[in-house]
Amino acid sequence: MTKSALATRFLTKWGFTLAITGFAVLVAMASYVVFEYRNFARLEIHTNEVISQLRQLEASIERAETSQRGYLISRQLSFLQPYHKAVYLVSQELTDLTQLVADNPLQVWRAKNLDRLIDERIQKMETIIDEASRLPMSQVAKHIDTETMNELRTEIGKMETEELNLLAERRKYSQRFSALSIVFLIFGGLSAFLLLIFSARLIRTAAKRNMEQSSLISQVFDSMTDGLIVINKDLVVTHSNRASDLITEKKLRGMTLAEVYSHSRPATAGDAPADIDYRNSSLYRALRGETVLRFEVTMGNVDRKLISVDARAVVGEDGEIVAAFCTYQDITQRRATEDEWRNAREAALQASRLKSDFLATMSHEIRTPMNGVMGMATLLLATDMTNEQESYVKTIKGSADSLLSLINQVLDHSKIEAGKLELDKQDFDLSGVIEGVMSLFRYLARSKNIDLKIVSDPAVPPALHGDPNRLRQILLNLVGNALKFTERGYVEVLIKPVDDTGHKLEFSVRDSGPGIPPDKQSHLFQKFSQVHDSKFVKAAGSGLGLMISRELVRVMGGEMGVESAVGVGSRFWFTAVFEVAKMASLCEWKPKGGREPLNGRILVAEDQVVNQLVIQKFLTSFGLECVIAEEGGAAVERAQSEHFDLIFMDCRMIPMDGYEATRRIRAFNKIIPIVALTAEGVSGEKRLCLEAGMNEVVNKPVDIDQIYRLLQGYLNKPDYDESQLDKLAEYESEGKSLIETLSEDFFTNGKALVVSLEESVRAGDLEKMKHYAHALRSPGLTLGLAAFAKLCAELEETGPGYDQIELRSKLDRLNSLYNRACGWLRQQTRSSKVS
Amino acid sequence: MAKILLVDDQDSILKTAEAILKKAGHEVFTAADGYIALEKLAIFTFDLIVTDANMPGISGFDLVKALRIGEKTRNTPIVMLTSRQEKRDVEKAIQAKINDYVIKPIDPNILISKINALLEKASGKAS
């Protein structure tokens, strides 16, 4: 919220309160001032009354005095009448005065004083009048004095002055209050006016905002394609948009819910519209706290509409339900489109199936005569012909061959489309399949001068159970494609297991061909698709190959994909799930000739007699001495008492299993290589084995080649290149023979480097590890420690996504290779000295 | 007899090459990295330089680039030592205008014959 908006909100909230409070204070003060002013005005009148009373009193006394004197001088009794009247008035007026000044204690006291003086005076006058009737005038006169009268006058004067003072004071106040009241009047009027303007403006803005908001809301509501109805707690529709009015065919706003649902749909088509109990309506239920989601109703009197309804309650700030709203979506059209689309798809699929069936039948029918053509052509080739004739027949045969392969592809394709593609299940020799594929292409590869090679991971089981023919088909397709497009460089088939179990294999065919632009790659696996580009014009074929291959891979439980970069080459890969061949087929494998015999003593811990026999057969065929231990405990005992070069350890044995046996052997012999033999590759088993201290894991059924390679790695002396030492023998460095100097360096620095390398692996510092590996490789190479240098090179190549366990086992090998290399070097230097 | 600078971060290679070249009658200076090599090149003039390809800090390629710019060393024959794995390095090295390369592990006969051939060529040009 902006600052100004906040200020406006504050003003609207508190402005009124403030203004009204201010106004009330103003009014209160003004009325106080007016009240005071009135008070002082009254007091002023009062003072004036007192003064006039005083003057009357003075006048009455003087009149009494004058009358008395008149009597004394004239001695006429007629003068006494006004005198008595005056005396009477004086007493009356004095009483009035006392009453008037009752609010002023000082004046009351003075009035009493005045009363006393007047009493004294009247007393004296009475005495004189009395004496005057009896005594002569001269004697009377001495009683006449002016003293009391003067005193009286002074007292009245004092009272008058006091009152006049009061009057002046009160006048001052009343003037001030009258001025104040004028000020308040002006201020009050002004602020009332301002308040009026301010509130008028506020009311106008609020009204305008309300108008805008409600017009915006109703515009938004009306622009919605979905109907919307909002009802309040009293079941009256407060909002309804155009769409809802259209759907319900009523003007809903202001209606009660009962009215909304009266005559809302015919009970059955043709019937008179019937009322629905609004208490069953979604809106009513939503108001009761239910959330009514997505149900469909048929509505409308004329066109029956399919409506999807969605109702919810609106919860106020206090958590109480204050309203409910409901949206209506007219899905008549959508449902109709969906139905149409579904029908169309069904029809299309049906047509496609028919076409596939037709293709399958046709392909099959074509194959029969094609076989005739091919058979006859083959027979014809065997007869005596001229060179010209022979070349014609070869062309016929060649064309028939490609036609047949095309038909086969079409047949496969229709089988796939019809969902009739089934796989064969049989044991087969994987290397046989691969070799078969490669042999077909060798000639072509040689003629194009392309390096065609196979790289197979040793962990790939040699014997599999699955469909060799389909596998061959896929490989033929991929290798054929790769060779077709590649003009120079290489085509390489790589095979490796995807996981520990060895059941899922990944095959990839890599080439150094022209590559496929990224935008074309996604089309590769579609029907009849080839990369159409001037570079690829030589490509010929049905365009079905990759699509069929992918389908085959899918049926084999795998996936297929491609990675390619223009100008670099392509890699087509696929995975497939096989079962491992049954144990029985293992014995049929004949050890291939030409293996160099190995030397050594092997302990085999294995409890199953068949397996004992198999591995014993293998080992003795390699020229090794084989000792069998029936279970883990026996293996531990023999390993402790006899010398072995390597131990094969079955994992599942009773009573002591392979893991425990390994742990016990490791307690006293850390060096001897222990190779696990695990049955069905259970995932996680490899980790268990390595954690127990085994060096490597071999999955059963064991492959003779794999065992041989493995034993070769462990038993053969490290691959030393003695010729390298011979080459350096004649040189000298630092006063010794060069070899001696380098060897000594290798003994001292090498050990430190190996330790540092291990530490860097532990710290997870790959860069440092590579640095140390590099530093070890150089002397290794120079000194002819080929195997050691090779391992160092491997370590140098370690990528960021390396396998911890694999790396650790490499470190173990590095250690043992280093120790052996040192031994070998010592032997060499000694023997060279002797010689 | 020629004055040769040997540059390699690996002590074993330095020692081996030094022994071989000394026996062939050359005067040999060694540098354990590119910085030391550049320092020695600033002071002395060499008839030939043998350098490793991959070294930390200044790599062999960077060194060659620098030498080919320098007035004094522009025409000095350079032999690069590369590993068998670093096939791509060989191509890179040739592009960097070295005169020849020797694949490790060093075969003394190959090293000597290549160096002598280069030295002969250089002296032929000079004379």
Short mmCIF file of N, CA and C in Angstrom, two decimals, chain A residues 264-404:
data_model
loop_
_atom_site.label_atom_id
_atom_site.label_comp_id
_atom_site.label_asym_id
_atom_site.label_seq_id
_atom_site.Cartn_x
_atom_site.Cartn_y
_atom_site.Cartn_z
N SER A 264 -36.76 -25.24 -12.54
CA SER A 264 -35.45 -25.16 -13.17
C SER A 264 -35.21 -26.25 -14.19
N ARG A 265 -35.90 -27.34 -14.13
CA ARG A 265 -35.72 -28.31 -15.22
C ARG A 265 -36.91 -29.25 -15.28
N PRO A 266 -37.12 -29.79 -16.42
CA PRO A 266 -38.22 -30.74 -16.53
C PRO A 266 -37.81 -32.06 -15.87
N ALA A 267 -38.73 -32.68 -15.22
CA ALA A 267 -38.44 -33.96 -14.56
C ALA A 267 -38.02 -34.98 -15.61
N THR A 268 -38.78 -35.06 -16.65
CA THR A 268 -38.35 -35.84 -17.82
C THR A 268 -38.70 -35.00 -19.03
N ALA A 269 -38.06 -35.29 -20.13
CA ALA A 269 -38.30 -34.48 -21.31
C ALA A 269 -39.79 -34.49 -21.66
N GLY A 270 -40.31 -33.29 -21.93
CA GLY A 270 -41.70 -33.22 -22.30
C GLY A 270 -42.61 -32.90 -21.14
N ASP A 271 -42.18 -33.24 -19.94
CA ASP A 271 -43.01 -32.92 -18.77
C ASP A 271 -43.02 -31.43 -18.51
N ALA A 272 -44.00 -31.00 -17.72
CA ALA A 272 -44.02 -29.61 -17.30
C ALA A 272 -42.86 -29.40 -16.32
N PRO A 273 -42.27 -28.21 -16.36
CA PRO A 273 -41.13 -27.96 -15.46
C PRO A 273 -41.54 -28.18 -14.01
N ALA A 274 -40.66 -28.83 -13.26
CA ALA A 274 -40.99 -29.12 -11.87
C ALA A 274 -40.05 -28.36 -10.96
N ASP A 275 -40.52 -28.12 -9.76
CA ASP A 275 -39.66 -27.45 -8.78
C ASP A 275 -38.67 -28.46 -8.20
N ILE A 276 -37.55 -27.92 -7.83
CA ILE A 276 -36.59 -28.77 -7.13
C ILE A 276 -36.49 -28.22 -5.73
N ASP A 277 -36.36 -29.10 -4.77
CA ASP A 277 -36.18 -28.61 -3.41
C ASP A 277 -34.82 -27.94 -3.32
N TYR A 278 -34.85 -26.62 -3.03
CA TYR A 278 -33.59 -25.89 -3.05
C TYR A 278 -32.63 -26.39 -1.96
N ARG A 279 -33.21 -27.11 -0.96
CA ARG A 279 -32.33 -27.60 0.10
C ARG A 279 -31.38 -28.69 -0.38
N ASN A 280 -31.68 -29.25 -1.55
CA ASN A 280 -30.75 -30.23 -2.12
C ASN A 280 -29.72 -29.58 -3.03
N SER A 281 -29.85 -28.27 -3.20
CA SER A 281 -28.98 -27.63 -4.19
C SER A 281 -27.55 -27.52 -3.66
N SER A 282 -26.65 -27.42 -4.60
CA SER A 282 -25.24 -27.35 -4.24
C SER A 282 -24.95 -26.10 -3.44
N LEU A 283 -25.62 -25.00 -3.80
CA LEU A 283 -25.38 -23.74 -3.11
C LEU A 283 -25.79 -23.84 -1.65
N TYR A 284 -26.94 -24.46 -1.43
CA TYR A 284 -27.44 -24.60 -0.08
C TYR A 284 -26.48 -25.45 0.75
N ARG A 285 -26.03 -26.53 0.10
CA ARG A 285 -25.12 -27.42 0.82
C ARG A 285 -23.78 -26.74 1.08
N ALA A 286 -23.34 -25.92 0.10
CA ALA A 286 -22.08 -25.21 0.28
C ALA A 286 -22.18 -24.25 1.46
N LEU A 287 -23.34 -23.64 1.59
CA LEU A 287 -23.57 -22.70 2.68
C LEU A 287 -23.55 -23.42 4.03
N ARG A 288 -23.85 -24.72 3.99
CA ARG A 288 -23.81 -25.50 5.22
C ARG A 288 -22.41 -26.06 5.46
N GLY A 289 -21.47 -25.62 4.63
CA GLY A 289 -20.08 -26.00 4.88
C GLY A 289 -19.56 -27.14 4.02
N GLU A 290 -20.39 -27.71 3.18
CA GLU A 290 -19.91 -28.78 2.31
C GLU A 290 -19.20 -28.16 1.11
N THR A 291 -18.18 -28.83 0.61
CA THR A 291 -17.60 -28.38 -0.65
C THR A 291 -18.11 -29.33 -1.73
N VAL A 292 -18.84 -28.78 -2.65
CA VAL A 292 -19.43 -29.62 -3.68
C VAL A 292 -18.60 -29.44 -4.94
N LEU A 293 -17.97 -30.50 -5.35
CA LEU A 293 -17.04 -30.38 -6.46
C LEU A 293 -17.47 -31.22 -7.64
N ARG A 294 -17.47 -30.57 -8.79
CA ARG A 294 -17.58 -31.25 -10.07
C ARG A 294 -18.63 -32.34 -10.11
N PHE A 295 -19.83 -31.96 -10.24
CA PHE A 295 -20.80 -32.96 -10.63
C PHE A 295 -21.54 -32.38 -11.82
N GLU A 296 -22.13 -33.23 -12.55
CA GLU A 296 -22.70 -32.77 -13.80
C GLU A 296 -24.22 -32.90 -13.75
N VAL A 297 -24.88 -31.89 -14.23
CA VAL A 297 -26.34 -31.94 -14.27
C VAL A 297 -26.81 -31.57 -15.67
N THR A 298 -27.98 -32.01 -15.95
CA THR A 298 -28.58 -31.60 -17.21
C THR A 298 -29.57 -30.51 -16.88
N MET A 299 -29.51 -29.46 -17.63
CA MET A 299 -30.33 -28.29 -17.30
C MET A 299 -30.97 -27.74 -18.56
N GLY A 300 -31.91 -26.89 -18.38
CA GLY A 300 -32.47 -26.19 -19.53
C GLY A 300 -33.80 -26.78 -19.94
N ASN A 301 -34.67 -25.92 -20.36
CA ASN A 301 -36.00 -26.37 -20.73
C ASN A 301 -36.08 -26.76 -22.19
N VAL A 302 -35.32 -26.02 -23.00
CA VAL A 302 -35.42 -26.29 -24.44
C VAL A 302 -34.23 -27.12 -24.89
N ASP A 303 -33.02 -26.45 -24.86
CA ASP A 303 -31.82 -27.21 -25.20
C ASP A 303 -31.31 -27.84 -23.92
N ARG A 304 -31.15 -29.11 -23.96
CA ARG A 304 -30.63 -29.75 -22.74
C ARG A 304 -29.13 -29.50 -22.69
N LYS A 305 -28.71 -28.95 -21.56
CA LYS A 305 -27.29 -28.60 -21.44
C LYS A 305 -26.64 -29.49 -20.39
N LEU A 306 -25.39 -29.80 -20.64
CA LEU A 306 -24.63 -30.56 -19.66
C LEU A 306 -23.78 -29.54 -18.88
N ILE A 307 -24.04 -29.49 -17.59
CA ILE A 307 -23.39 -28.46 -16.79
C ILE A 307 -22.51 -29.11 -15.73
N SER A 308 -21.31 -28.56 -15.60
CA SER A 308 -20.44 -29.03 -14.52
C SER A 308 -20.52 -27.99 -13.40
N VAL A 309 -20.83 -28.44 -12.20
CA VAL A 309 -21.07 -27.53 -11.09
C VAL A 309 -19.98 -27.67 -10.04
N ASP A 310 -19.65 -26.57 -9.42
CA ASP A 310 -18.57 -26.55 -8.44
C ASP A 310 -18.97 -25.50 -7.41
N ALA A 311 -19.27 -25.90 -6.16
CA ALA A 311 -19.75 -24.93 -5.18
C ALA A 311 -18.89 -24.93 -3.93
N ARG A 312 -18.71 -23.75 -3.38
CA ARG A 312 -17.89 -23.62 -2.18
C ARG A 312 -18.46 -22.55 -1.26
N ALA A 313 -18.08 -22.64 0.02
CA ALA A 313 -18.53 -21.63 0.96
C ALA A 313 -17.51 -20.50 1.00
N VAL A 314 -18.00 -19.30 1.35
CA VAL A 314 -17.10 -18.17 1.56
C VAL A 314 -17.06 -17.94 3.05
N VAL A 315 -15.87 -17.96 3.61
CA VAL A 315 -15.75 -17.85 5.05
C VAL A 315 -15.31 -16.44 5.40
N GLY A 316 -16.00 -15.82 6.35
CA GLY A 316 -15.67 -14.46 6.75
C GLY A 316 -14.48 -14.44 7.67
N GLU A 317 -14.13 -13.24 8.13
CA GLU A 317 -12.93 -13.09 8.94
C GLU A 317 -13.02 -13.84 10.26
N ASP A 318 -14.25 -13.97 10.78
CA ASP A 318 -14.39 -14.64 12.07
C ASP A 318 -14.54 -16.15 11.91
N GLY A 319 -14.37 -16.65 10.72
CA GLY A 319 -14.43 -18.09 10.52
C GLY A 319 -15.84 -18.60 10.25
N GLU A 320 -16.80 -17.73 10.30
CA GLU A 320 -18.17 -18.12 10.02
C GLU A 320 -18.43 -18.09 8.51
N ILE A 321 -19.28 -18.96 8.07
CA ILE A 321 -19.63 -18.94 6.66
C ILE A 321 -20.57 -17.77 6.41
N VAL A 322 -20.16 -16.88 5.50
CA VAL A 322 -20.98 -15.69 5.27
C VAL A 322 -21.73 -15.76 3.94
N ALA A 323 -21.23 -16.58 3.04
CA ALA A 323 -21.88 -16.68 1.75
C ALA A 323 -21.43 -17.97 1.09
N ALA A 324 -22.01 -18.25 -0.06
CA ALA A 324 -21.57 -19.41 -0.81
C ALA A 324 -21.60 -19.02 -2.27
N PHE A 325 -20.68 -19.59 -3.03
CA PHE A 325 -20.74 -19.31 -4.45
C PHE A 325 -20.62 -20.61 -5.22
N CYS A 326 -20.99 -20.53 -6.44
CA CYS A 326 -21.07 -21.74 -7.20
C CYS A 326 -20.77 -21.39 -8.65
N THR A 327 -19.92 -22.18 -9.29
CA THR A 327 -19.63 -21.91 -10.70
C THR A 327 -20.26 -23.00 -11.56
N TYR A 328 -20.73 -22.57 -12.68
CA TYR A 328 -21.36 -23.48 -13.63
C TYR A 328 -20.58 -23.43 -14.92
N GLN A 329 -20.25 -24.59 -15.41
CA GLN A 329 -19.55 -24.62 -16.69
C GLN A 329 -20.39 -25.42 -17.66
N ASP A 330 -20.61 -24.79 -18.78
CA ASP A 330 -21.41 -25.49 -19.80
C ASP A 330 -20.46 -26.40 -20.57
N ILE A 331 -20.55 -27.70 -20.33
CA ILE A 331 -19.60 -28.62 -20.97
C ILE A 331 -20.28 -29.42 -22.07
N THR A 332 -21.42 -28.94 -22.48
CA THR A 332 -22.14 -29.65 -23.53
C THR A 332 -21.27 -29.81 -24.77
N GLN A 333 -20.67 -28.66 -25.15
CA GLN A 333 -19.87 -28.65 -26.37
C GLN A 333 -18.63 -29.52 -26.22
N ARG A 334 -18.00 -29.36 -25.06
CA ARG A 334 -16.75 -30.08 -24.84
C ARG A 334 -17.00 -31.59 -24.85
N ARG A 335 -18.07 -31.98 -24.18
CA ARG A 335 -18.38 -33.40 -24.12
C ARG A 335 -18.65 -33.94 -25.52
N ALA A 336 -19.33 -33.13 -26.30
CA ALA A 336 -19.65 -33.56 -27.66
C ALA A 336 -18.37 -33.72 -28.47
N THR A 337 -17.44 -32.73 -28.30
CA THR A 337 -16.17 -32.80 -29.03
C THR A 337 -15.38 -34.03 -28.61
N GLU A 338 -15.38 -34.27 -27.30
CA GLU A 338 -14.65 -35.43 -26.79
C GLU A 338 -15.19 -36.72 -27.40
N ASP A 339 -16.48 -36.80 -27.41
CA ASP A 339 -17.12 -38.01 -27.96
C ASP A 339 -16.74 -38.18 -29.42
N GLU A 340 -16.81 -37.05 -30.13
CA GLU A 340 -16.48 -37.07 -31.55
C GLU A 340 -15.06 -37.56 -31.76
N TRP A 341 -14.16 -36.96 -30.93
CA TRP A 341 -12.74 -37.28 -31.06
C TRP A 341 -12.50 -38.75 -30.75
N ARG A 342 -13.17 -39.24 -29.73
CA ARG A 342 -12.98 -40.63 -29.32
C ARG A 342 -13.44 -41.55 -30.44
N ASN A 343 -14.56 -41.22 -31.00
CA ASN A 343 -15.07 -42.05 -32.09
C ASN A 343 -14.11 -42.04 -33.28
N ALA A 344 -13.62 -40.81 -33.57
CA ALA A 344 -12.71 -40.68 -34.71
C ALA A 344 -11.46 -41.51 -34.48
N ARG A 345 -10.95 -41.45 -33.24
CA ARG A 345 -9.72 -42.17 -32.91
C ARG A 345 -9.96 -43.68 -33.04
N GLU A 346 -11.09 -44.09 -32.53
CA GLU A 346 -11.44 -45.51 -32.60
C GLU A 346 -11.46 -45.98 -34.06
N ALA A 347 -12.08 -45.13 -34.87
CA ALA A 347 -12.20 -45.48 -36.29
C ALA A 347 -10.83 -45.54 -36.94
N ALA A 348 -9.99 -44.54 -36.58
CA ALA A 348 -8.65 -44.49 -37.17
C ALA A 348 -7.84 -45.71 -36.78
N LEU A 349 -7.94 -46.06 -35.48
CA LEU A 349 -7.19 -47.22 -35.00
C LEU A 349 -7.65 -48.49 -35.70
N GLN A 350 -8.94 -48.57 -35.85
CA GLN A 350 -9.52 -49.75 -36.51
C GLN A 350 -8.96 -49.84 -37.95
N ALA A 351 -8.94 -48.67 -38.62
CA ALA A 351 -8.44 -48.65 -39.99
C ALA A 351 -6.97 -49.05 -40.01
N SER A 352 -6.23 -48.52 -39.05
CA SER A 352 -4.80 -48.81 -39.00
C SER A 352 -4.55 -50.30 -38.75
N ARG A 353 -5.38 -50.88 -37.87
CA ARG A 353 -5.24 -52.32 -37.59
C ARG A 353 -5.50 -53.14 -38.84
N LEU A 354 -6.55 -52.74 -39.55
CA LEU A 354 -6.89 -53.45 -40.79
C LEU A 354 -5.73 -53.38 -41.77
N LYS A 355 -5.14 -52.15 -41.84
CA LYS A 355 -4.04 -51.96 -42.77
C LYS A 355 -2.85 -52.83 -42.37
N SER A 356 -2.57 -52.86 -41.06
CA SER A 356 -1.46 -53.66 -40.58
C SER A 356 -1.69 -55.13 -40.87
N ASP A 357 -2.91 -55.56 -40.62
CA ASP A 357 -3.24 -56.96 -40.90
C ASP A 357 -2.99 -57.27 -42.37
N PHE A 358 -3.45 -56.34 -43.17
CA PHE A 358 -3.29 -56.52 -44.61
C PHE A 358 -1.81 -56.60 -44.98
N LEU A 359 -1.04 -55.68 -44.41
CA LEU A 359 0.40 -55.66 -44.68
C LEU A 359 1.05 -56.96 -44.25
N ALA A 360 0.67 -57.43 -43.06
CA ALA A 360 1.26 -58.66 -42.53
C ALA A 360 0.97 -59.82 -43.47
N THR A 361 -0.29 -59.90 -43.88
CA THR A 361 -0.66 -60.99 -44.78
C THR A 361 0.11 -60.87 -46.09
N MET A 362 0.12 -59.66 -46.61
CA MET A 362 0.78 -59.44 -47.90
C MET A 362 2.26 -59.77 -47.81
N SER A 363 2.91 -59.28 -46.76
CA SER A 363 4.33 -59.53 -46.62
C SER A 363 4.61 -61.02 -46.59
N HIS A 364 3.76 -61.69 -45.85
CA HIS A 364 3.93 -63.13 -45.74
C HIS A 364 3.77 -63.80 -47.10
N GLU A 365 2.75 -63.33 -47.80
CA GLU A 365 2.48 -63.90 -49.12
C GLU A 365 3.62 -63.61 -50.09
N ILE A 366 4.23 -62.43 -49.95
CA ILE A 366 5.33 -62.09 -50.87
C ILE A 366 6.57 -62.92 -50.58
N ARG A 367 6.76 -63.23 -49.30
CA ARG A 367 7.96 -63.98 -48.91
C ARG A 367 8.05 -65.34 -49.60
N THR A 368 6.91 -65.98 -49.77
CA THR A 368 6.93 -67.32 -50.36
C THR A 368 7.52 -67.30 -51.78
N PRO A 369 6.97 -66.49 -52.67
CA PRO A 369 7.60 -66.45 -54.00
C PRO A 369 9.03 -65.92 -53.96
N MET A 370 9.30 -64.99 -53.02
CA MET A 370 10.65 -64.44 -52.93
C MET A 370 11.66 -65.53 -52.62
N ASN A 371 11.25 -66.43 -51.74
CA ASN A 371 12.12 -67.56 -51.42
C ASN A 371 12.43 -68.36 -52.67
N GLY A 372 11.38 -68.52 -53.50
CA GLY A 372 11.58 -69.22 -54.77
C GLY A 372 12.63 -68.52 -55.61
N VAL A 373 12.47 -67.21 -55.74
CA VAL A 373 13.41 -66.43 -56.56
C VAL A 373 14.82 -66.60 -56.04
N MET A 374 14.97 -66.45 -54.71
CA MET A 374 16.30 -66.50 -54.12
C MET A 374 16.92 -67.89 -54.24
N GLY A 375 16.09 -68.90 -53.95
CA GLY A 375 16.58 -70.27 -54.03
C GLY A 375 17.08 -70.59 -55.44
N MET A 376 16.26 -70.21 -56.42
CA MET A 376 16.62 -70.49 -57.81
C MET A 376 17.88 -69.73 -58.21
N ALA A 377 17.96 -68.48 -57.72
CA ALA A 377 19.15 -67.68 -58.06
C ALA A 377 20.40 -68.33 -57.48
N THR A 378 20.27 -68.84 -56.25
CA THR A 378 21.41 -69.51 -55.61
C THR A 378 21.81 -70.74 -56.41
N LEU A 379 20.80 -71.52 -56.80
CA LEU A 379 21.07 -72.74 -57.58
C LEU A 379 21.72 -72.37 -58.91
N LEU A 380 21.18 -71.33 -59.51
CA LEU A 380 21.68 -70.89 -60.81
C LEU A 380 23.15 -70.49 -60.74
N LEU A 381 23.50 -69.85 -59.60
CA LEU A 381 24.88 -69.40 -59.43
C LEU A 381 25.86 -70.58 -59.43
N ALA A 382 25.34 -71.75 -58.99
CA ALA A 382 26.19 -72.94 -58.90
C ALA A 382 26.43 -73.57 -60.27
N THR A 383 25.66 -73.15 -61.27
CA THR A 383 25.83 -73.75 -62.61
C THR A 383 26.91 -73.01 -63.38
N ASP A 384 27.30 -73.59 -64.49
CA ASP A 384 28.31 -72.96 -65.33
C ASP A 384 27.69 -71.80 -66.09
N MET A 385 28.29 -70.66 -65.95
CA MET A 385 27.74 -69.48 -66.64
C MET A 385 28.89 -68.63 -67.15
N THR A 386 28.55 -67.80 -68.09
CA THR A 386 29.55 -66.81 -68.52
C THR A 386 29.65 -65.76 -67.42
N ASN A 387 30.72 -64.99 -67.45
CA ASN A 387 30.89 -63.94 -66.44
C ASN A 387 29.73 -62.96 -66.45
N GLU A 388 29.27 -62.67 -67.65
CA GLU A 388 28.18 -61.71 -67.78
C GLU A 388 26.93 -62.24 -67.09
N GLN A 389 26.63 -63.56 -67.43
CA GLN A 389 25.44 -64.18 -66.83
C GLN A 389 25.56 -64.19 -65.30
N GLU A 390 26.77 -64.51 -64.85
CA GLU A 390 26.96 -64.62 -63.41
C GLU A 390 26.70 -63.28 -62.73
N SER A 391 27.17 -62.22 -63.36
CA SER A 391 26.96 -60.91 -62.75
C SER A 391 25.47 -60.54 -62.73
N TYR A 392 24.75 -60.98 -63.78
CA TYR A 392 23.29 -60.73 -63.78
C TYR A 392 22.63 -61.46 -62.63
N VAL A 393 22.97 -62.76 -62.49
CA VAL A 393 22.33 -63.57 -61.43
C VAL A 393 22.67 -62.99 -60.06
N LYS A 394 23.93 -62.52 -59.89
CA LYS A 394 24.33 -61.94 -58.59
C LYS A 394 23.48 -60.69 -58.29
N THR A 395 23.23 -59.93 -59.36
CA THR A 395 22.39 -58.75 -59.17
C THR A 395 20.98 -59.15 -58.74
N ILE A 396 20.46 -60.23 -59.43
CA ILE A 396 19.13 -60.72 -59.04
C ILE A 396 19.14 -61.11 -57.58
N LYS A 397 20.17 -61.84 -57.16
CA LYS A 397 20.22 -62.33 -55.79
C LYS A 397 20.35 -61.16 -54.80
N GLY A 398 21.20 -60.23 -55.20
CA GLY A 398 21.38 -59.06 -54.33
C GLY A 398 20.06 -58.30 -54.16
N SER A 399 19.37 -58.10 -55.29
CA SER A 399 18.10 -57.36 -55.22
C SER A 399 17.09 -58.12 -54.39
N ALA A 400 17.07 -59.46 -54.60
CA ALA A 400 16.13 -60.29 -53.84
C ALA A 400 16.43 -60.20 -52.36
N ASP A 401 17.75 -60.19 -52.04
CA ASP A 401 18.14 -60.08 -50.63
C ASP A 401 17.60 -58.81 -50.00
N SER A 402 17.83 -57.68 -50.72
CA SER A 402 17.37 -56.44 -50.09
C SER A 402 15.85 -56.37 -50.06
N LEU A 403 15.20 -56.94 -51.08
CA LEU A 403 13.74 -56.96 -51.07
C LEU A 403 13.23 -57.77 -49.88
N LEU A 404 13.88 -58.90 -49.64
CA LEU A 404 13.46 -59.77 -48.54
C LEU A 404 13.64 -59.06 -47.19
#
